[in-house]
Amino acid sequence: GRGRGRGVRPPSYLAFLAAHRPSTGCMRSAADMEKLGANPANSCPLTPLGFLERAATVFGGCPSVVYRGTVFTWSQTYRRCLRLASALSSLGISRLDVVSVLLPNVPAMYEAHFGVPMSGAVLNTINTRLDARTVAVLLRHSGSRLVLVDQALLPLLDDALRLLPTEHPAPRVVLVEDPHEKDQLRPAPATDLTYERLLETGDPEFKWVRPTSEWNPMILNYTSGTTAAPKGVVHCHRGIFLVTMMSLVDWAVPPRPTFLWTLPMFHANGWSFPWGMAALGGTNVCLRRVDAPSVYSAIADHRVTHLCGAPVVLAMLANAPEGVRKPLHRKVRIMTAGSPPPAAVLHRVEAMGFEVSHGYGLTETGGHVVSCAWKGEWNKLPASERARLKARQGVRTPGMAEVDIVDVETGCSVPRDGATMGEIVLRGGCVMLGYLKDGEATKAAIRDDGWFYTGDVGVMHPDGYLQIRDRSKDVIISGGENISSVEVESMLYGHPAVSEAAVVARPDEFWGETPCAFVSLKDGAAGVVTAAEVIAWSRERMAGYMVPKTVVFRGELPKTSTGKVQKYVLRKLAREMGPIRRGSSSSKM
Amino acid sequence: GRGRGRGVRPPSYLAFLAAHRPSTGCMRSAADMEKLGANPANSCPLTPLGFLERAATVFGGCPSVVYRGTVFTWSQTYRRCLRLASALSSLGISRLDVVSVLLPNVPAMYEAHFGVPMSGAVLNTINTRLDARTVAVLLRHSGSRLVLVDQALLPLLDDALRLLPTEHPAPRVVLVEDPHEKDQLRPAPATDLTYERLLETGDPEFKWVRPTSEWNPMILNYTSGTTAAPKGVVHCHRGIFLVTMMSLVDWAVPPRPTFLWTLPMFHANGWSFPWGMAALGGTNVCLRRVDAPSVYSAIADHRVTHLCGAPVVLAMLANAPEGVRKPLHRKVRIMTAGSPPPAAVLHRVEAMGFEVSHGYGLTETGGHVVSCAWKGEWNKLPASERARLKARQGVRTPGMAEVDIVDVETGCSVPRDGATMGEIVLRGGCVMLGYLKDGEATKAAIRDDGWFYTGDVGVMHPDGYLQIRDRSKDVIISGGENISSVEVESMLYGHPAVSEAAVVARPDEFWGETPCAFVSLKDGAAGVVTAAEVIAWSRERMAGYMVPKTVVFRGELPKTSTGKVQKYVLRKLAREMGPIRRGSSSSKM
């Protein structure tokens, strides 16, 4: 201030300060502040749907969706989505009606993520690997009014619809044909119920149906139901908007990425990235089938920059034979989530040149809300140590309000000791509205204390990073000790012959339960490695009570469509073996 | 579905499809959907304040704020902000009280952006270049209860406080000392009212005051008042959260940037980047004074990656003498906003290796909400053409709901012809709550039609990118034609001898108004270039009615603290010249 010509008076600072000491009775503005609030210009609902119109303006001529020989631009995708919304409206689909899709990662699947909610309807993506009975249950429960179905999945839908009770009005069916799948059964072209015909009836200048409130439902996703009946998770426009923005910031996705759809979009809407790609003008490379040759080819052909997948996808990439793997010509970034990745798998895939980010989320959060935010100083550590740190789920993403691990008995935060287990709880703008038609389950998950209870069990490390130990139902309780099946599995993955491992509780007469490991061995190891050897190997590496007392070799472990091991199948097998009786190796614990 | 062992039945598809044709009276779920809504876990208020705790966890040991020899880490900044919030609470500052700061970009300024609202108070950053009279007006209008003041600005505050009416209770004063400014007047150390003493009294484990609603006011910024009385713009936690996230996504700021504070944080809170840096764990490099040598040194010394500034900062970088400029060792990204950047300046600064992004926002939007999203195909164009495209303000950022240009008479969108002028209107989550204690101004800006009227005049180009032509009051109306002063200025910047140019209306007996240019010339050109030459040069390059009829040379143009030319000063000068009389060069129009 002195240099700018204001007269410098020689102030007596202490006198000055004394003159301006605490004053009471200021003319406070709090009351005037409180008069201000939401207004018509700032309270228009948050929604991710607006990303699409902007993408058409900014990236109009750039590729939006690529699938084999088909390439759409953002202008085209925008107009196709408006046509879809318009056509659905013309068919009588209205606000909050449910529209289901039974589709692999093809362009129609991408378009449904905008076109369906732009008609005011709620998008329900159905897991394509479910059996007909479950599909029927979901269609009935959701009250779905229309189904977009891939030609290859028509038999599945046919079976499902036949299982619907006759008094249940069947949803309308729209067939999505795939001109690139020559070997599939195809209907006669004379039907007006194909997807492309439907789009032709739609208006590309349609005024899309904006939500009346940002809390309006937009998405209905059924949980995979590894144990209980599937629950219908409902998300609103606001929640999806928030998780989309948060995921882009957290993963630091730059503009115009090339995103390979290795993650099924039916799985929690591809963790919000269908909307995120529109926000950034990315290119969505679609894949009907995910196997190592397709993925490596797509990475090379399309110069892929980003992809997502459960740890099983990472394992697939890492275990691909020499001839299938292709060198990476540029950095390819992978986001993995869905189940805890074994450190050994992270290590292998990073050694190949992939840059892995590890996140954690649930269908109930619409995407990842915790991630292993990487610290520069960790780069100095040995690779195996880096992988161990990266296997931790981490810290909340910037936009989440709070994440904690609590003792379910007391409700208090567990100590930050990396050992005391508790339930992971969280709160923030992208937590679901609730479970459709299931107030009881909603209340059990979203409690009056303001937290969403995930059902996942974890520990808090001293540095504030959390790590999942288990689903609460997967914890093995042996002689009063809680054993994390994930922890035992992680160690088994370190065995040179182990390809996959899953650990569940087996009844034990003395200990109540003891760990039972189901192991699939790498090629060449079958018949060479024995159960006794694996047990002996384990005993050198973990506390006695954690060592599997039973080891069962299997060709492949049963998995859900999203790569999660179906532990309830293994638990059933373990139960059927009957309890371990006294006198077994358990005496050495 | 066929390959996975489900029995493939030979379906008669047409029959199948026919069986599932439109059904009426489905068991729609809309009513059940409507039962779901906000709940305790997903409705916790959006706020940017939570970024800080996360930064302390993730980036605890990394530098947060650097100022000369002082370096703080994120752990330290977190604890200092908690101390500040705690100490303010202890002093009796409570929810929605106003706390003002009169600070340059020093660490305390950064801390105030978290610490003040963490006490529940509303942060009011005051432009340090205002005169004492205006400061007094703002303190009185805001009902400020406490002022954090830099030692160099104490005389200014002293003057301002003396101007307060005696019946007005003075705010409490806290002095922020700067140990690096030895030459400044300093108070005796024995006062308990210095900032560091205040922090010492605070509790670093303080439970910060969370907003009870995301619509709670958090920020009070007075508009620069180039023409009218300053208005107090109030933003809420939600708005600031949203503009922060949107700005990071739009500018694609990667994790852990090094951000140089060339933009005053008192200017619309540094366009939201104080909070953005906490979200990303960036390093805030503070500068007390912004001049070319300091900026070039800081870029080199701290390996700066990002900085923001009005176009005047770009001009300063471009016009720096040879000895001051330092080569850029890595890409430095600049966000410019605040006034339309002349294409010639963009061109020059990009030629030096800076990568410029151009945004547009207002104090009323809390940050940039429109930006010139760059298209890859533009990279093939010549540099001057690229600069011309980049000088356009562009398209809405991904999170904004809508931006449009409307004819103020009819309220309709103007044609996308790049020529028809209209007022820029917008809506979205980061539009202000309103003006404090000024319901009339609030109503004039935020209309019942749901739009915020910016007062800026622009055109919409055929490709959907908008460009500002003027503040509505700066438009020159000559013989019924609207002339954009910005457009005339942009052309004048193309004159090789012109350093700065500003064009305002001068009364004209015949045309009503004609353009009057105030020009500052480059070194060496003064006395060589004449007004007649500039007019002749202009006549070859623009429509006759746009050519300045008056050219006035000046050493430097009067500017606001944020680098905007004070056109009201120039307008007054132009008025004082008296009207142009008939017979002047206007006959050649």
PDB file of C-alpha atoms in Angstrom, chain A residues 45-228:
ATOM      1  CA  PRO A  45     -31.159 -29.987 -11.176  1.00  0.00           C
ATOM      2  CA  LEU A  46     -27.685 -31.474 -11.393  1.00  0.00           C
ATOM      3  CA  THR A  47     -27.709 -34.196 -14.045  1.00  0.00           C
ATOM      4  CA  PRO A  48     -25.054 -35.887 -16.179  1.00  0.00           C
ATOM      5  CA  LEU A  49     -27.374 -35.903 -19.196  1.00  0.00           C
ATOM      6  CA  GLY A  50     -26.357 -32.376 -20.199  1.00  0.00           C
ATOM      7  CA  PHE A  51     -22.813 -33.608 -20.901  1.00  0.00           C
ATOM      8  CA  LEU A  52     -24.051 -35.060 -24.191  1.00  0.00           C
ATOM      9  CA  GLU A  53     -25.288 -31.866 -25.825  1.00  0.00           C
ATOM     10  CA  ARG A  54     -22.024 -30.186 -24.894  1.00  0.00           C
ATOM     11  CA  ALA A  55     -20.030 -33.090 -26.353  1.00  0.00           C
ATOM     12  CA  ALA A  56     -21.948 -32.695 -29.607  1.00  0.00           C
ATOM     13  CA  THR A  57     -20.979 -29.009 -29.703  1.00  0.00           C
ATOM     14  CA  VAL A  58     -17.354 -29.368 -28.703  1.00  0.00           C
ATOM     15  CA  PHE A  59     -16.447 -32.801 -30.068  1.00  0.00           C
ATOM     16  CA  GLY A  60     -19.109 -33.092 -32.772  1.00  0.00           C
ATOM     17  CA  GLY A  61     -16.834 -34.517 -35.420  1.00  0.00           C
ATOM     18  CA  CYS A  62     -14.818 -36.739 -33.082  1.00  0.00           C
ATOM     19  CA  PRO A  63     -15.481 -40.445 -32.598  1.00  0.00           C
ATOM     20  CA  SER A  64     -17.808 -41.160 -29.701  1.00  0.00           C
ATOM     21  CA  VAL A  65     -18.488 -44.883 -29.962  1.00  0.00           C
ATOM     22  CA  VAL A  66     -16.463 -47.393 -31.932  1.00  0.00           C
ATOM     23  CA  TYR A  67     -17.550 -50.984 -32.363  1.00  0.00           C
ATOM     24  CA  ARG A  68     -15.815 -53.116 -34.960  1.00  0.00           C
ATOM     25  CA  GLY A  69     -16.451 -51.398 -38.292  1.00  0.00           C
ATOM     26  CA  THR A  70     -19.001 -48.979 -36.852  1.00  0.00           C
ATOM     27  CA  VAL A  71     -17.863 -45.519 -35.813  1.00  0.00           C
ATOM     28  CA  PHE A  72     -20.213 -42.862 -34.484  1.00  0.00           C
ATOM     29  CA  THR A  73     -19.325 -39.234 -33.883  1.00  0.00           C
ATOM     30  CA  TRP A  74     -20.521 -37.204 -30.903  1.00  0.00           C
ATOM     31  CA  SER A  75     -22.981 -35.358 -33.157  1.00  0.00           C
ATOM     32  CA  GLN A  76     -24.416 -38.667 -34.257  1.00  0.00           C
ATOM     33  CA  THR A  77     -24.548 -40.126 -30.763  1.00  0.00           C
ATOM     34  CA  TYR A  78     -26.340 -37.022 -29.510  1.00  0.00           C
ATOM     35  CA  ARG A  79     -28.942 -37.254 -32.232  1.00  0.00           C
ATOM     36  CA  ARG A  80     -29.357 -40.998 -31.825  1.00  0.00           C
ATOM     37  CA  CYS A  81     -29.932 -40.576 -28.090  1.00  0.00           C
ATOM     38  CA  LEU A  82     -32.500 -37.843 -28.719  1.00  0.00           C
ATOM     39  CA  ARG A  83     -34.195 -40.144 -31.232  1.00  0.00           C
ATOM     40  CA  LEU A  84     -34.230 -42.933 -28.667  1.00  0.00           C
ATOM     41  CA  ALA A  85     -35.719 -40.694 -25.993  1.00  0.00           C
ATOM     42  CA  SER A  86     -38.283 -39.379 -28.442  1.00  0.00           C
ATOM     43  CA  ALA A  87     -39.248 -42.846 -29.666  1.00  0.00           C
ATOM     44  CA  LEU A  88     -39.614 -44.168 -26.126  1.00  0.00           C
ATOM     45  CA  SER A  89     -41.863 -41.234 -25.295  1.00  0.00           C
ATOM     46  CA  SER A  90     -43.944 -41.990 -28.370  1.00  0.00           C
ATOM     47  CA  LEU A  91     -44.340 -45.569 -27.178  1.00  0.00           C
ATOM     48  CA  GLY A  92     -45.900 -44.264 -23.987  1.00  0.00           C
ATOM     49  CA  ILE A  93     -42.863 -44.537 -21.742  1.00  0.00           C
ATOM     50  CA  SER A  94     -43.175 -41.732 -19.240  1.00  0.00           C
ATOM     51  CA  ARG A  95     -41.516 -40.268 -16.170  1.00  0.00           C
ATOM     52  CA  LEU A  96     -40.083 -42.871 -13.794  1.00  0.00           C
ATOM     53  CA  ASP A  97     -41.165 -45.839 -15.895  1.00  0.00           C
ATOM     54  CA  VAL A  98     -38.501 -48.524 -15.926  1.00  0.00           C
ATOM     55  CA  VAL A  99     -36.795 -49.417 -19.201  1.00  0.00           C
ATOM     56  CA  SER A 100     -34.542 -52.460 -19.004  1.00  0.00           C
ATOM     57  CA  VAL A 101     -31.648 -53.379 -21.231  1.00  0.00           C
ATOM     58  CA  LEU A 102     -30.112 -56.814 -21.726  1.00  0.00           C
ATOM     59  CA  LEU A 103     -27.094 -55.872 -23.788  1.00  0.00           C
ATOM     60  CA  PRO A 104     -23.371 -56.471 -24.042  1.00  0.00           C
ATOM     61  CA  ASN A 105     -21.083 -53.447 -24.501  1.00  0.00           C
ATOM     62  CA  VAL A 106     -22.415 -52.462 -27.932  1.00  0.00           C
ATOM     63  CA  PRO A 107     -23.296 -48.934 -29.120  1.00  0.00           C
ATOM     64  CA  ALA A 108     -26.972 -49.315 -28.140  1.00  0.00           C
ATOM     65  CA  MET A 109     -25.827 -49.979 -24.575  1.00  0.00           C
ATOM     66  CA  TYR A 110     -23.915 -46.724 -24.522  1.00  0.00           C
ATOM     67  CA  GLU A 111     -26.826 -44.827 -26.056  1.00  0.00           C
ATOM     68  CA  ALA A 112     -29.255 -46.256 -23.503  1.00  0.00           C
ATOM     69  CA  HIS A 113     -27.322 -44.486 -20.741  1.00  0.00           C
ATOM     70  CA  PHE A 114     -28.452 -41.154 -22.173  1.00  0.00           C
ATOM     71  CA  GLY A 115     -31.471 -41.947 -24.336  1.00  0.00           C
ATOM     72  CA  VAL A 116     -33.458 -43.807 -21.702  1.00  0.00           C
ATOM     73  CA  PRO A 117     -33.224 -41.205 -18.910  1.00  0.00           C
ATOM     74  CA  MET A 118     -33.653 -38.422 -21.501  1.00  0.00           C
ATOM     75  CA  SER A 119     -37.172 -39.816 -21.971  1.00  0.00           C
ATOM     76  CA  GLY A 120     -37.754 -39.379 -18.242  1.00  0.00           C
ATOM     77  CA  ALA A 121     -37.546 -43.146 -17.664  1.00  0.00           C
ATOM     78  CA  VAL A 122     -35.318 -45.024 -15.262  1.00  0.00           C
ATOM     79  CA  LEU A 123     -32.582 -47.120 -16.883  1.00  0.00           C
ATOM     80  CA  ASN A 124     -32.286 -50.682 -15.615  1.00  0.00           C
ATOM     81  CA  THR A 125     -29.245 -52.527 -16.963  1.00  0.00           C
ATOM     82  CA  ILE A 126     -29.538 -56.267 -16.447  1.00  0.00           C
ATOM     83  CA  ASN A 127     -26.540 -58.515 -15.985  1.00  0.00           C
ATOM     84  CA  THR A 128     -26.389 -60.542 -19.208  1.00  0.00           C
ATOM     85  CA  ARG A 129     -25.005 -63.609 -17.479  1.00  0.00           C
ATOM     86  CA  LEU A 130     -27.937 -64.158 -15.209  1.00  0.00           C
ATOM     87  CA  ASP A 131     -30.175 -67.173 -15.691  1.00  0.00           C
ATOM     88  CA  ALA A 132     -33.665 -66.794 -17.099  1.00  0.00           C
ATOM     89  CA  ARG A 133     -35.296 -67.270 -13.710  1.00  0.00           C
ATOM     90  CA  THR A 134     -33.416 -64.348 -12.202  1.00  0.00           C
ATOM     91  CA  VAL A 135     -34.046 -62.174 -15.243  1.00  0.00           C
ATOM     92  CA  ALA A 136     -37.758 -62.912 -14.851  1.00  0.00           C
ATOM     93  CA  VAL A 137     -37.593 -61.975 -11.181  1.00  0.00           C
ATOM     94  CA  LEU A 138     -35.922 -58.658 -12.011  1.00  0.00           C
ATOM     95  CA  LEU A 139     -38.355 -57.803 -14.793  1.00  0.00           C
ATOM     96  CA  ARG A 140     -41.229 -58.503 -12.493  1.00  0.00           C
ATOM     97  CA  HIS A 141     -39.773 -56.675  -9.510  1.00  0.00           C
ATOM     98  CA  SER A 142     -38.805 -53.590 -11.495  1.00  0.00           C
ATOM     99  CA  GLY A 143     -42.135 -53.405 -13.323  1.00  0.00           C
ATOM    100  CA  SER A 144     -40.098 -52.983 -16.469  1.00  0.00           C
ATOM    101  CA  ARG A 145     -42.173 -51.640 -19.349  1.00  0.00           C
ATOM    102  CA  LEU A 146     -39.755 -52.178 -22.186  1.00  0.00           C
ATOM    103  CA  VAL A 147     -36.615 -54.227 -22.795  1.00  0.00           C
ATOM    104  CA  LEU A 148     -33.841 -53.503 -25.276  1.00  0.00           C
ATOM    105  CA  VAL A 149     -32.339 -56.921 -25.972  1.00  0.00           C
ATOM    106  CA  ASP A 150     -29.317 -58.011 -27.952  1.00  0.00           C
ATOM    107  CA  GLN A 151     -30.000 -60.624 -30.625  1.00  0.00           C
ATOM    108  CA  ALA A 152     -27.754 -63.125 -28.884  1.00  0.00           C
ATOM    109  CA  LEU A 153     -29.645 -62.664 -25.637  1.00  0.00           C
ATOM    110  CA  LEU A 154     -33.099 -63.014 -27.137  1.00  0.00           C
ATOM    111  CA  PRO A 155     -33.342 -66.719 -26.163  1.00  0.00           C
ATOM    112  CA  LEU A 156     -32.526 -65.762 -22.569  1.00  0.00           C
ATOM    113  CA  LEU A 157     -35.190 -63.057 -22.557  1.00  0.00           C
ATOM    114  CA  ASP A 158     -37.627 -65.444 -24.245  1.00  0.00           C
ATOM    115  CA  ASP A 159     -37.109 -67.935 -21.433  1.00  0.00           C
ATOM    116  CA  ALA A 160     -37.461 -65.218 -18.827  1.00  0.00           C
ATOM    117  CA  LEU A 161     -40.670 -63.862 -20.276  1.00  0.00           C
ATOM    118  CA  ARG A 162     -42.178 -67.353 -20.352  1.00  0.00           C
ATOM    119  CA  LEU A 163     -41.455 -67.595 -16.643  1.00  0.00           C
ATOM    120  CA  LEU A 164     -43.417 -64.461 -15.854  1.00  0.00           C
ATOM    121  CA  PRO A 165     -46.773 -65.218 -14.288  1.00  0.00           C
ATOM    122  CA  THR A 166     -49.476 -64.951 -16.908  1.00  0.00           C
ATOM    123  CA  GLU A 167     -51.222 -62.144 -15.076  1.00  0.00           C
ATOM    124  CA  HIS A 168     -48.057 -60.053 -15.258  1.00  0.00           C
ATOM    125  CA  PRO A 169     -48.130 -57.734 -18.239  1.00  0.00           C
ATOM    126  CA  ALA A 170     -45.063 -58.436 -20.314  1.00  0.00           C
ATOM    127  CA  PRO A 171     -42.741 -55.580 -21.164  1.00  0.00           C
ATOM    128  CA  ARG A 172     -42.442 -54.476 -24.742  1.00  0.00           C
ATOM    129  CA  VAL A 173     -39.400 -55.973 -26.475  1.00  0.00           C
ATOM    130  CA  VAL A 174     -37.074 -54.091 -28.809  1.00  0.00           C
ATOM    131  CA  LEU A 175     -34.490 -56.175 -30.599  1.00  0.00           C
ATOM    132  CA  VAL A 176     -30.989 -54.779 -30.976  1.00  0.00           C
ATOM    133  CA  GLU A 177     -29.457 -56.382 -34.034  1.00  0.00           C
ATOM    134  CA  ASP A 178     -25.743 -56.678 -34.544  1.00  0.00           C
ATOM    135  CA  PRO A 179     -24.723 -56.560 -38.186  1.00  0.00           C
ATOM    136  CA  HIS A 180     -21.235 -57.686 -37.162  1.00  0.00           C
ATOM    137  CA  GLU A 181     -22.477 -60.957 -35.690  1.00  0.00           C
ATOM    138  CA  LYS A 182     -23.228 -62.932 -38.812  1.00  0.00           C
ATOM    139  CA  ASP A 183     -23.440 -66.266 -37.086  1.00  0.00           C
ATOM    140  CA  GLN A 184     -26.251 -65.279 -34.770  1.00  0.00           C
ATOM    141  CA  LEU A 185     -29.865 -66.130 -35.324  1.00  0.00           C
ATOM    142  CA  ARG A 186     -31.547 -63.114 -36.800  1.00  0.00           C
ATOM    143  CA  PRO A 187     -35.185 -62.254 -37.059  1.00  0.00           C
ATOM    144  CA  ALA A 188     -36.796 -61.464 -40.351  1.00  0.00           C
ATOM    145  CA  PRO A 189     -36.116 -57.830 -41.163  1.00  0.00           C
ATOM    146  CA  ALA A 190     -39.805 -57.034 -41.480  1.00  0.00           C
ATOM    147  CA  THR A 191     -40.394 -56.268 -37.829  1.00  0.00           C
ATOM    148  CA  ASP A 192     -40.885 -52.694 -36.624  1.00  0.00           C
ATOM    149  CA  LEU A 193     -39.466 -53.604 -33.263  1.00  0.00           C
ATOM    150  CA  THR A 194     -35.805 -53.470 -33.994  1.00  0.00           C
ATOM    151  CA  TYR A 195     -33.718 -50.809 -32.328  1.00  0.00           C
ATOM    152  CA  GLU A 196     -32.689 -49.083 -35.543  1.00  0.00           C
ATOM    153  CA  ARG A 197     -36.286 -48.950 -36.732  1.00  0.00           C
ATOM    154  CA  LEU A 198     -37.267 -47.502 -33.401  1.00  0.00           C
ATOM    155  CA  LEU A 199     -34.630 -44.780 -33.709  1.00  0.00           C
ATOM    156  CA  GLU A 200     -35.914 -43.926 -37.170  1.00  0.00           C
ATOM    157  CA  THR A 201     -39.280 -43.088 -35.668  1.00  0.00           C
ATOM    158  CA  GLY A 202     -37.658 -40.726 -33.161  1.00  0.00           C
ATOM    159  CA  ASP A 203     -37.140 -37.003 -33.505  1.00  0.00           C
ATOM    160  CA  PRO A 204     -33.471 -35.926 -33.425  1.00  0.00           C
ATOM    161  CA  GLU A 205     -34.589 -32.458 -32.279  1.00  0.00           C
ATOM    162  CA  PHE A 206     -36.588 -33.894 -29.370  1.00  0.00           C
ATOM    163  CA  LYS A 207     -36.710 -31.669 -26.275  1.00  0.00           C
ATOM    164  CA  TRP A 208     -35.448 -34.175 -23.763  1.00  0.00           C
ATOM    165  CA  VAL A 209     -37.277 -34.642 -20.499  1.00  0.00           C
ATOM    166  CA  ARG A 210     -35.277 -32.823 -17.844  1.00  0.00           C
ATOM    167  CA  PRO A 211     -35.620 -33.990 -14.268  1.00  0.00           C
ATOM    168  CA  THR A 212     -37.992 -31.881 -12.212  1.00  0.00           C
ATOM    169  CA  SER A 213     -35.699 -32.377  -9.225  1.00  0.00           C
ATOM    170  CA  GLU A 214     -32.101 -33.551  -9.044  1.00  0.00           C
ATOM    171  CA  TRP A 215     -33.361 -36.199  -6.634  1.00  0.00           C
ATOM    172  CA  ASN A 216     -35.487 -37.814  -9.365  1.00  0.00           C
ATOM    173  CA  PRO A 217     -34.590 -41.494  -9.858  1.00  0.00           C
ATOM    174  CA  MET A 218     -32.530 -42.121 -12.991  1.00  0.00           C
ATOM    175  CA  ILE A 219     -30.933 -45.537 -12.585  1.00  0.00           C
ATOM    176  CA  LEU A 220     -32.021 -48.918 -11.240  1.00  0.00           C
ATOM    177  CA  ASN A 221     -29.262 -51.505 -10.778  1.00  0.00           C
ATOM    178  CA  TYR A 222     -29.765 -54.858  -9.130  1.00  0.00           C
ATOM    179  CA  THR A 223     -26.994 -56.044  -6.847  1.00  0.00           C
ATOM    180  CA  SER A 224     -25.261 -59.149  -8.083  1.00  0.00           C
ATOM    181  CA  GLY A 225     -26.790 -61.184  -5.312  1.00  0.00           C
ATOM    182  CA  THR A 226     -23.867 -63.379  -4.407  1.00  0.00           C
ATOM    183  CA  THR A 227     -25.779 -64.415  -1.316  1.00  0.00           C
ATOM    184  CA  ALA A 228     -29.215 -62.912  -0.849  1.00  0.00           C
TER     185      ALA A 228
END
